[in-house]
């Protein structure tokens, strides 16, 4: 069962990174494929936030309300309309498109080089390019949480990846996802992602100042 992560300042030592990794994992799941019924039900069952005045808590509450209101079938239909429409989809969450104007451009080349240095690569079964925002969120999850025998990466490695491959364009994509025709559930996903990634950016800035 999902639980909306608390703000970083409320988390016990050692729990903050797990909460961050969990949010990145959820965003990756919601962006890379339509959520199944179990995930939509879990989101609908999220508890009422303890501090509804805080932006992150409000975003969790709005996402839960949208999941309850729409249900799995409607959310899946919305995903299909937004991300997999015939011809050119309404939303194309690729860094190259937002940073260079076209898919498969220099930002993707740089990303692949950075992934290779980190010992990471696209799964052979994946149908999405590495600079899909969902794939970038999954990479952040791996850098934070580790995977298999791969240990979590230091904060400076996480920061470098985030600052290079996510920070320059996520706000523009969230604006597009929020305002896309027919966006309802995914409008709330955009709000959650925006608030969470803003917190990440601010935390990395603080870490820089304290270094």
XYZ file of N, CA and C in Angstrom:
633
model
N 0.839 -1.196 0.000
C 0.000 0.000 0.000
C 0.874 1.246 0.000
N 0.498 2.195 -0.812
C 1.241 3.444 -0.867
C 0.944 4.288 0.353
N 1.931 5.111 0.701
C 1.729 6.132 1.733
C 2.417 7.392 1.260
N 1.710 8.496 1.323
C 2.295 9.755 0.861
C 3.489 10.103 1.728
N 4.707 10.222 1.153
C 5.867 10.565 1.950
C 5.692 11.915 2.628
N 6.237 12.027 3.826
C 6.210 13.284 4.529
C 7.283 14.218 3.972
N 7.189 15.483 4.374
C 8.245 16.426 4.003
C 9.554 15.930 4.599
N 10.665 16.280 3.952
C 11.968 15.798 4.398
C 12.231 16.132 5.857
N 11.800 17.317 6.305
C 12.106 17.725 7.670
C 11.368 16.874 8.700
N 10.328 16.128 8.288
C 9.560 15.313 9.216
C 10.057 13.872 9.287
N 10.964 13.510 8.423
C 11.389 12.126 8.329
C 12.505 11.818 9.308
N 12.488 10.613 9.839
C 13.575 10.179 10.700
C 14.834 10.000 9.868
N 16.024 10.152 10.494
C 17.276 9.966 9.752
C 17.292 8.613 9.046
N 17.720 8.611 7.806
C 17.794 7.383 7.032
C 16.550 7.087 6.226
N 15.413 7.742 6.565
C 14.169 7.486 5.852
C 13.958 8.436 4.687
N 14.628 9.559 4.698
C 14.398 10.567 3.665
C 14.726 10.033 2.281
N 15.874 9.366 2.130
C 16.259 8.867 0.814
C 15.278 7.820 0.305
N 14.771 6.975 1.198
C 13.797 5.974 0.768
C 12.525 6.639 0.284
N 12.088 7.696 0.984
C 10.893 8.423 0.556
C 11.114 9.054 -0.805
N 12.292 9.653 -1.033
C 12.595 10.252 -2.331
C 12.571 9.183 -3.419
N 13.211 8.065 -3.161
C 13.253 6.989 -4.156
C 11.854 6.493 -4.482
N 10.992 6.406 -3.462
C 9.627 5.923 -3.678
C 8.845 6.879 -4.584
N 9.022 8.183 -4.386
C 8.297 9.136 -5.235
C 8.812 9.058 -6.668
N 10.122 8.980 -6.841
C 10.655 8.821 -8.198
C 10.116 7.551 -8.850
N 10.033 6.469 -8.077
C 9.509 5.206 -8.624
C 8.062 5.368 -9.063
N 7.256 6.051 -8.251
C 5.858 6.261 -8.612
C 5.738 7.114 -9.872
N 6.503 8.203 -9.947
C 6.437 9.053 -11.138
C 6.859 8.273 -12.380
N 7.913 7.463 -12.253
C 8.344 6.645 -13.390
C 7.223 5.717 -13.837
N 6.576 5.069 -12.870
C 5.499 4.132 -13.199
C 4.341 4.831 -13.894
N 3.964 6.012 -13.416
C 2.820 6.724 -13.987
C 3.124 7.318 -15.357
N 4.383 7.621 -15.624
C 4.742 8.238 -16.894
C 5.068 7.221 -17.982
N 5.565 6.058 -17.598
C 6.012 5.078 -18.588
C 4.900 4.161 -19.082
N 3.829 4.034 -18.308
C 2.742 3.123 -18.702
C 1.485 3.509 -17.945
N 0.322 3.168 -18.484
C -0.910 3.450 -17.753
C -0.951 2.647 -16.457
N -1.379 3.259 -15.361
C -1.412 2.526 -14.087
C -2.484 1.450 -14.099
N -2.166 0.304 -13.481
C -3.154 -0.763 -13.408
C -4.144 -0.473 -12.282
N -5.152 -1.335 -12.183
C -6.222 -1.101 -11.211
C -5.689 -1.102 -9.782
N -4.723 -1.968 -9.491
C -4.183 -2.030 -8.136
C -3.520 -0.715 -7.734
N -2.755 -0.110 -8.662
C -2.083 1.142 -8.354
C -3.093 2.273 -8.192
N -4.093 2.330 -9.071
C -5.096 3.390 -8.948
C -5.842 3.259 -7.630
N -6.166 2.033 -7.226
C -6.849 1.830 -5.935
C -5.948 2.266 -4.787
N -4.661 1.944 -4.879
C -3.733 2.336 -3.811
C -3.638 3.847 -3.695
N -3.613 4.529 -4.836
C -3.583 5.989 -4.810
C -4.881 6.543 -4.232
N -6.001 5.942 -4.592
C -7.295 6.398 -4.079
C -7.388 6.229 -2.572
N -6.665 5.252 -2.024
C -6.740 4.953 -0.593
C -5.698 5.705 0.230
N -4.949 6.611 -0.396
C -3.969 7.372 0.365
C -4.651 8.105 1.517
N -4.036 8.122 2.693
C -4.656 8.799 3.836
C -4.691 10.308 3.649
N -5.603 10.944 4.353
C -5.693 12.401 4.324
C -4.408 12.972 4.901
N -3.745 13.916 4.211
C -2.480 14.457 4.721
C -2.652 15.128 6.075
N -1.614 15.031 6.905
C -1.658 15.643 8.239
C -1.551 17.157 8.165
N -0.908 17.658 7.126
C -0.670 19.096 7.020
C -1.146 19.587 5.652
N -2.462 19.731 5.460
C -3.005 20.047 4.138
C -2.628 21.426 3.617
N -2.003 22.261 4.451
C -1.595 23.580 3.977
C -0.296 23.522 3.184
N 0.423 22.392 3.249
C 1.710 22.302 2.570
C 1.524 21.841 1.129
N 2.270 22.439 0.198
C 2.068 22.116 -1.229
C 2.184 20.634 -1.547
N 3.169 19.949 -0.969
C 3.333 18.529 -1.291
C 2.150 17.721 -0.770
N 1.694 18.027 0.426
C 0.546 17.310 0.968
C -0.714 17.587 0.143
N -0.891 18.836 -0.275
C -2.052 19.160 -1.109
C -1.999 18.400 -2.430
N -0.804 18.271 -2.985
C -0.663 17.546 -4.255
C -1.011 16.073 -4.084
N -0.576 15.449 -2.978
C -0.938 14.051 -2.720
C -2.448 13.910 -2.574
N -3.063 14.830 -1.824
C -4.502 14.756 -1.603
C -5.273 14.896 -2.913
N -4.837 15.808 -3.781
C -5.517 16.009 -5.064
C -5.362 14.791 -5.967
N -4.199 14.156 -5.942
C -3.985 12.947 -6.745
C -4.885 11.821 -6.250
N -4.989 11.666 -4.928
C -5.851 10.631 -4.370
C -7.310 10.881 -4.748
N -7.743 12.129 -4.684
C -9.122 12.456 -5.042
C -9.398 12.151 -6.505
N -8.441 12.467 -7.383
C -8.620 12.183 -8.807
C -8.696 10.685 -9.061
N -7.881 9.906 -8.349
C -7.931 8.446 -8.510
C -9.279 7.895 -8.056
N -9.808 8.419 -6.945
C -11.120 7.964 -6.469
C -12.220 8.359 -7.449
N -12.143 9.562 -7.970
C -13.196 10.091 -8.834
C -13.230 9.381 -10.185
N -12.055 9.076 -10.734
C -12.012 8.539 -12.092
C -12.039 7.018 -12.152
N -11.275 6.352 -11.296
C -11.162 4.915 -11.389
C -10.153 4.496 -12.447
N -9.773 3.230 -12.417
C -8.677 2.747 -13.242
C -8.960 2.861 -14.738
N -10.142 2.483 -15.176
C -10.430 2.474 -16.616
C -10.327 3.877 -17.203
N -10.858 4.875 -16.502
C -10.803 6.247 -17.003
C -9.376 6.776 -17.011
N -8.598 6.428 -15.982
C -7.201 6.870 -15.939
C -6.410 6.241 -17.080
N -6.653 4.965 -17.354
C -5.957 4.292 -18.448
C -6.327 4.908 -19.794
N -7.610 5.245 -19.977
C -8.040 5.909 -21.214
C -7.368 7.278 -21.346
N -7.271 7.990 -20.234
C -6.624 9.300 -20.267
C -5.156 9.168 -20.659
N -4.471 8.195 -20.096
C -3.066 7.966 -20.457
C -2.939 7.723 -21.960
N -3.816 6.887 -22.492
C -3.756 6.572 -23.920
C -3.966 7.831 -24.762
N -4.923 8.675 -24.372
C -5.183 9.904 -25.130
C -3.993 10.856 -25.084
N -3.340 10.935 -23.938
C -2.266 11.910 -23.768
C -0.939 11.438 -24.351
N -0.623 10.155 -24.146
C 0.735 9.682 -24.424
C 0.856 8.745 -25.615
N -0.235 8.140 -26.058
C -0.107 7.128 -27.119
C -1.111 7.359 -28.237
N -1.494 8.614 -28.465
C -2.433 8.900 -29.532
C -1.878 8.552 -30.898
N -2.759 8.316 -31.856
C -2.345 8.010 -33.229
C -1.619 9.230 -33.807
N -0.511 8.970 -34.497
C 0.286 10.073 -35.035
C 1.151 10.668 -33.953
N 1.078 11.976 -33.796
C 1.885 12.659 -32.790
C 1.085 12.785 -31.501
N 1.487 12.124 -30.408
C 0.739 12.212 -29.156
C 0.686 13.647 -28.637
N -0.275 13.913 -27.769
C -0.370 15.232 -27.169
C 0.860 15.554 -26.326
N 1.414 14.527 -25.664
C 2.558 14.733 -24.780
C 3.715 13.826 -25.189
N 4.883 14.425 -25.305
C 6.107 13.686 -25.636
C 7.163 14.047 -24.596
N 7.261 13.260 -23.527
C 8.117 13.632 -22.400
C 9.588 13.280 -22.587
N 10.199 13.839 -23.628
C 11.597 13.541 -23.938
C 12.452 14.788 -23.773
N 13.564 14.636 -23.076
C 14.451 15.772 -22.819
C 14.929 16.402 -24.119
N 15.283 15.594 -25.103
C 15.793 16.139 -26.369
C 14.791 17.074 -27.020
N 13.518 16.713 -26.964
C 12.489 17.542 -27.580
C 12.416 18.903 -26.906
N 12.498 18.915 -25.591
C 12.368 20.172 -24.851
C 13.664 20.981 -24.861
N 14.797 20.326 -24.947
C 16.072 21.043 -24.874
C 16.649 21.375 -26.250
N 16.313 20.578 -27.266
C 16.898 20.792 -28.591
C 15.852 20.962 -29.681
N 14.583 20.735 -29.361
C 13.527 20.934 -30.343
C 13.135 19.693 -31.122
N 13.913 18.631 -31.028
C 13.631 17.398 -31.760
C 13.993 16.204 -30.876
N 13.297 15.085 -31.092
C 13.635 13.835 -30.409
C 14.916 13.267 -31.007
N 15.680 12.564 -30.183
C 16.905 11.906 -30.635
C 18.010 12.901 -30.971
N 18.161 13.941 -30.163
C 19.171 14.962 -30.421
C 20.311 14.877 -29.408
N 21.166 15.899 -29.387
C 22.381 15.886 -28.569
C 22.138 15.611 -27.088
N 21.051 16.133 -26.483
C 20.843 15.793 -25.067
C 20.758 14.291 -24.810
N 20.209 13.534 -25.756
C 20.143 12.087 -25.598
C 21.532 11.473 -25.703
N 22.353 11.995 -26.591
C 23.733 11.493 -26.728
C 24.497 11.705 -25.429
N 24.353 12.909 -24.856
C 25.049 13.198 -23.592
C 24.522 12.305 -22.477
N 23.227 12.099 -22.444
C 22.642 11.234 -21.424
C 23.199 9.830 -21.532
N 23.249 9.287 -22.733
C 23.768 7.925 -22.891
C 25.211 7.825 -22.426
N 25.989 8.871 -22.677
C 27.377 8.893 -22.209
C 27.438 8.895 -20.684
N 26.587 9.702 -20.057
C 26.554 9.754 -18.592
C 26.074 8.435 -18.010
N 25.070 7.827 -18.628
C 24.583 6.532 -18.149
C 25.673 5.470 -18.249
N 26.434 5.499 -19.341
C 27.514 4.523 -19.504
C 28.559 4.685 -18.404
N 28.872 5.936 -18.059
C 29.840 6.162 -16.981
C 29.321 5.662 -15.644
N 27.999 5.675 -15.487
C 27.394 5.173 -14.254
C 27.169 3.660 -14.293
N 27.482 3.045 -15.423
C 27.271 1.611 -15.561
C 25.825 1.237 -15.796
N 25.053 2.155 -16.393
C 23.635 1.930 -16.637
C 23.348 1.966 -18.137
N 22.282 1.299 -18.533
C 21.866 1.299 -19.939
C 20.398 0.940 -20.011
N 19.788 1.262 -21.132
C 18.371 0.943 -21.338
C 18.170 -0.565 -21.377
N 17.114 -1.032 -20.726
C 16.784 -2.454 -20.792
C 16.430 -2.828 -22.226
N 16.798 -4.016 -22.630
C 16.536 -4.446 -24.009
C 15.040 -4.497 -24.312
N 14.216 -4.731 -23.276
C 12.770 -4.832 -23.492
C 12.080 -3.469 -23.509
N 12.807 -2.409 -23.189
C 12.188 -1.092 -23.108
C 11.909 -0.541 -24.503
N 10.736 0.100 -24.644
C 10.365 0.703 -25.920
C 10.572 2.208 -25.911
N 11.013 2.774 -24.789
C 11.179 4.214 -24.680
C 12.656 4.593 -24.706
N 12.931 5.761 -25.258
C 14.295 6.287 -25.235
C 14.696 6.634 -23.807
N 15.992 6.682 -23.587
C 16.505 6.914 -22.242
C 16.149 8.286 -21.692
N 15.871 9.260 -22.567
C 15.580 10.602 -22.057
C 14.094 10.847 -21.836
N 13.275 9.796 -21.891
C 11.878 9.888 -21.451
C 11.898 10.247 -19.963
N 11.046 11.179 -19.549
C 11.081 11.621 -18.159
C 10.837 10.473 -17.192
N 9.991 9.522 -17.566
C 9.787 8.365 -16.702
C 11.062 7.570 -16.513
N 11.836 7.400 -17.588
C 13.112 6.687 -17.492
C 14.114 7.470 -16.656
N 14.099 8.793 -16.771
C 14.993 9.621 -15.960
C 14.637 9.518 -14.481
N 13.336 9.465 -14.175
C 12.915 9.283 -12.784
C 13.354 7.914 -12.262
N 13.251 6.898 -13.097
C 13.708 5.568 -12.694
C 15.214 5.568 -12.456
N 15.957 6.292 -13.270
C 17.402 6.390 -13.051
C 17.692 7.064 -11.719
N 16.957 8.137 -11.399
C 17.146 8.790 -10.102
C 16.839 7.817 -8.961
N 15.806 7.017 -9.122
C 15.503 6.025 -8.081
C 16.678 5.091 -7.862
N 17.281 4.633 -8.947
C 18.417 3.721 -8.837
C 19.608 4.415 -8.187
N 19.850 5.665 -8.549
C 20.977 6.390 -7.953
C 20.784 6.593 -6.452
N 19.552 6.788 -6.034
C 19.257 7.028 -4.617
C 19.233 5.733 -3.821
N 18.572 4.725 -4.384
C 18.240 3.515 -3.630
C 19.150 2.337 -3.938
N 19.855 2.404 -5.071
C 20.616 1.251 -5.504
C 19.697 0.215 -6.132
N 20.284 -0.805 -6.721
C 19.499 -1.900 -7.297
C 20.388 -3.136 -7.365
N 19.874 -4.274 -6.913
C 20.692 -5.477 -6.898
C 21.946 -5.262 -6.067
N 23.093 -5.517 -6.666
C 24.363 -5.319 -5.968
C 24.902 -3.901 -6.132
N 24.189 -3.070 -6.866
C 24.614 -1.683 -7.065
C 24.252 -0.849 -5.844
N 25.255 -0.221 -5.247
C 25.030 0.593 -4.058
C 24.437 1.947 -4.435
N 23.732 2.591 -3.519
C 23.277 3.966 -3.759
C 24.465 4.870 -4.076
N 24.232 5.852 -4.921
C 25.285 6.763 -5.329
C 25.335 7.986 -4.404
N 26.512 8.592 -4.267
C 26.627 9.777 -3.409
C 25.715 10.904 -3.880
N 25.412 11.817 -2.952
C 24.509 12.916 -3.255
C 25.006 13.739 -4.436
N 26.323 13.935 -4.542
C 26.835 14.760 -5.640
C 26.588 14.106 -7.007
N 26.573 12.785 -7.060
C 26.263 12.083 -8.315
C 24.785 12.260 -8.651
N 23.924 12.109 -7.645
C 22.498 12.343 -7.855
C 22.252 13.770 -8.339
N 22.909 14.716 -7.688
C 22.718 16.124 -8.033
C 23.165 16.416 -9.454
N 24.304 15.872 -9.847
C 24.822 16.121 -11.195
C 23.852 15.585 -12.242
N 23.305 14.400 -12.003
C 22.368 13.815 -12.963
C 21.094 14.646 -13.031
N 20.553 14.979 -11.873
C 19.325 15.773 -11.825
C 19.523 17.123 -12.509
N 20.608 17.806 -12.179
C 20.836 19.157 -12.694
C 21.041 19.168 -14.201
N 21.628 18.109 -14.732
C 21.914 18.049 -16.162
C 20.720 17.575 -16.977
N 20.034 16.558 -16.494
C 19.078 15.859 -17.349
C 17.600 16.069 -16.986
N 17.308 16.620 -15.816
C 15.913 16.825 -15.413
C 15.599 18.291 -15.164
N 16.434 18.963 -14.393
C 16.149 20.340 -13.979
C 15.902 21.314 -15.137
N 16.642 21.226 -16.247
C 16.478 22.252 -17.285
C 15.116 22.255 -17.996
N 14.322 21.198 -17.845
C 13.112 21.147 -18.667
C 11.862 20.622 -17.984
N 11.966 20.103 -16.773
C 10.783 19.461 -16.200
C 9.628 20.435 -15.998
N 9.904 21.702 -15.663
C 8.816 22.651 -15.438
C 8.001 22.873 -16.711
N 8.677 22.934 -17.860
C 7.958 23.137 -19.117
C 7.093 21.928 -19.458
N 7.634 20.746 -19.211
C 6.825 19.566 -19.499
C 5.633 19.473 -18.558
N 5.817 19.760 -17.275
C 4.701 19.714 -16.337
C 3.630 20.733 -16.720
N 4.049 21.883 -17.204
C 3.078 22.868 -17.687
C 2.265 22.282 -18.836
N 2.939 21.612 -19.762
C 2.236 21.019 -20.901
C 1.309 19.890 -20.466
N 1.751 19.065 -19.529
C 0.916 17.963 -19.068
C -0.297 18.491 -18.301
N -0.097 19.529 -17.534
C -1.182 20.120 -16.760
C -2.247 20.720 -17.676
N -1.817 21.283 -18.802
C -2.730 22.020 -19.667
C -3.161 21.263 -20.922
N -2.729 20.009 -21.057
C -3.119 19.222 -22.233
C -4.620 18.972 -22.228
N -5.214 18.989 -23.410
C -6.650 18.743 -23.526
C -6.992 17.353 -22.991
N -7.945 17.294 -22.080
C -8.351 16.018 -21.505
C -7.538 15.586 -20.308
N -6.578 16.399 -19.880
C -5.773 16.039 -18.716
C -6.567 16.278 -17.446
N -6.757 15.246 -16.645
C -7.499 15.340 -15.389
C -6.663 14.682 -14.293
N -6.624 13.353 -14.286
C -5.737 12.651 -13.362
C -4.295 13.102 -13.565
N -3.877 13.203 -14.831
C -2.471 13.548 -15.089
C -2.175 15.023 -14.835
N -3.207 15.840 -14.712
C -2.984 17.203 -14.229
C -2.500 17.158 -12.781
N -3.064 16.241 -12.007
C -2.641 16.100 -10.613
C -1.261 15.450 -10.516
N -0.962 14.535 -11.428
C 0.392 13.971 -11.483
C 1.408 15.085 -11.756
N 1.061 15.993 -12.677
C 1.946 17.115 -12.988
C 2.169 17.991 -11.767
N 1.103 18.263 -11.017
C 1.242 19.098 -9.822
C 2.140 18.420 -8.789
N 1.933 17.123 -8.578
C 2.770 16.388 -7.619
C 4.225 16.399 -8.063
N 4.457 16.094 -9.333
C 5.827 16.056 -9.846
C 6.493 17.420 -9.744
N 5.754 18.459 -10.085
C 6.296 19.807 -10.021
C 6.754 20.155 -8.612
N 5.882 19.911 -7.634
C 6.225 20.238 -6.247
C 7.400 19.397 -5.776
N 7.354 18.102 -6.047
C 8.426 17.220 -5.592
C 9.767 17.582 -6.231
N 9.771 17.803 -7.534
C 11.036 18.121 -8.205
C 11.548 19.503 -7.803
N 10.644 20.424 -7.489
C 11.069 21.713 -6.939
C 11.789 21.512 -5.599
N 11.241 20.633 -4.759
C 11.877 20.342 -3.472
C 13.255 19.731 -3.689
N 13.350 18.827 -4.651
C 14.649 18.230 -4.970
C 15.652 19.305 -5.380
N 15.234 20.197 -6.293
C 16.134 21.245 -6.772
C 16.593 22.134 -5.622
N 15.664 22.493 -4.743
C 16.010 23.353 -3.616
C 16.955 22.646 -2.649
N 16.714 21.349 -2.415
C 17.575 20.585 -1.508
C 18.984 20.470 -2.067
N 19.107 20.280 -3.367
C 20.440 20.211 -3.967
C 21.147 21.560 -3.857
N 20.412 22.651 -4.005
C 21.009 23.977 -3.850
C 21.529 24.183 -2.430
N 20.759 23.756 -1.457
C 21.176 23.872 -0.058
C 22.424 23.043 0.173
N 22.447 21.821 -0.375
C 23.621 20.972 -0.225
C 24.851 21.616 -0.812
N 24.679 22.306 -1.948
C 25.785 23.041 -2.572
C 26.305 24.138 -1.661
N 25.389 24.880 -1.048
C 25.778 25.988 -0.183
C 26.486 25.509 1.066
N 26.105 24.328 1.541
C 26.695 23.802 2.765
C 28.009 23.072 2.512
N 28.292 22.763 1.238
C 29.512 22.009 0.918
C 30.757 22.874 1.108
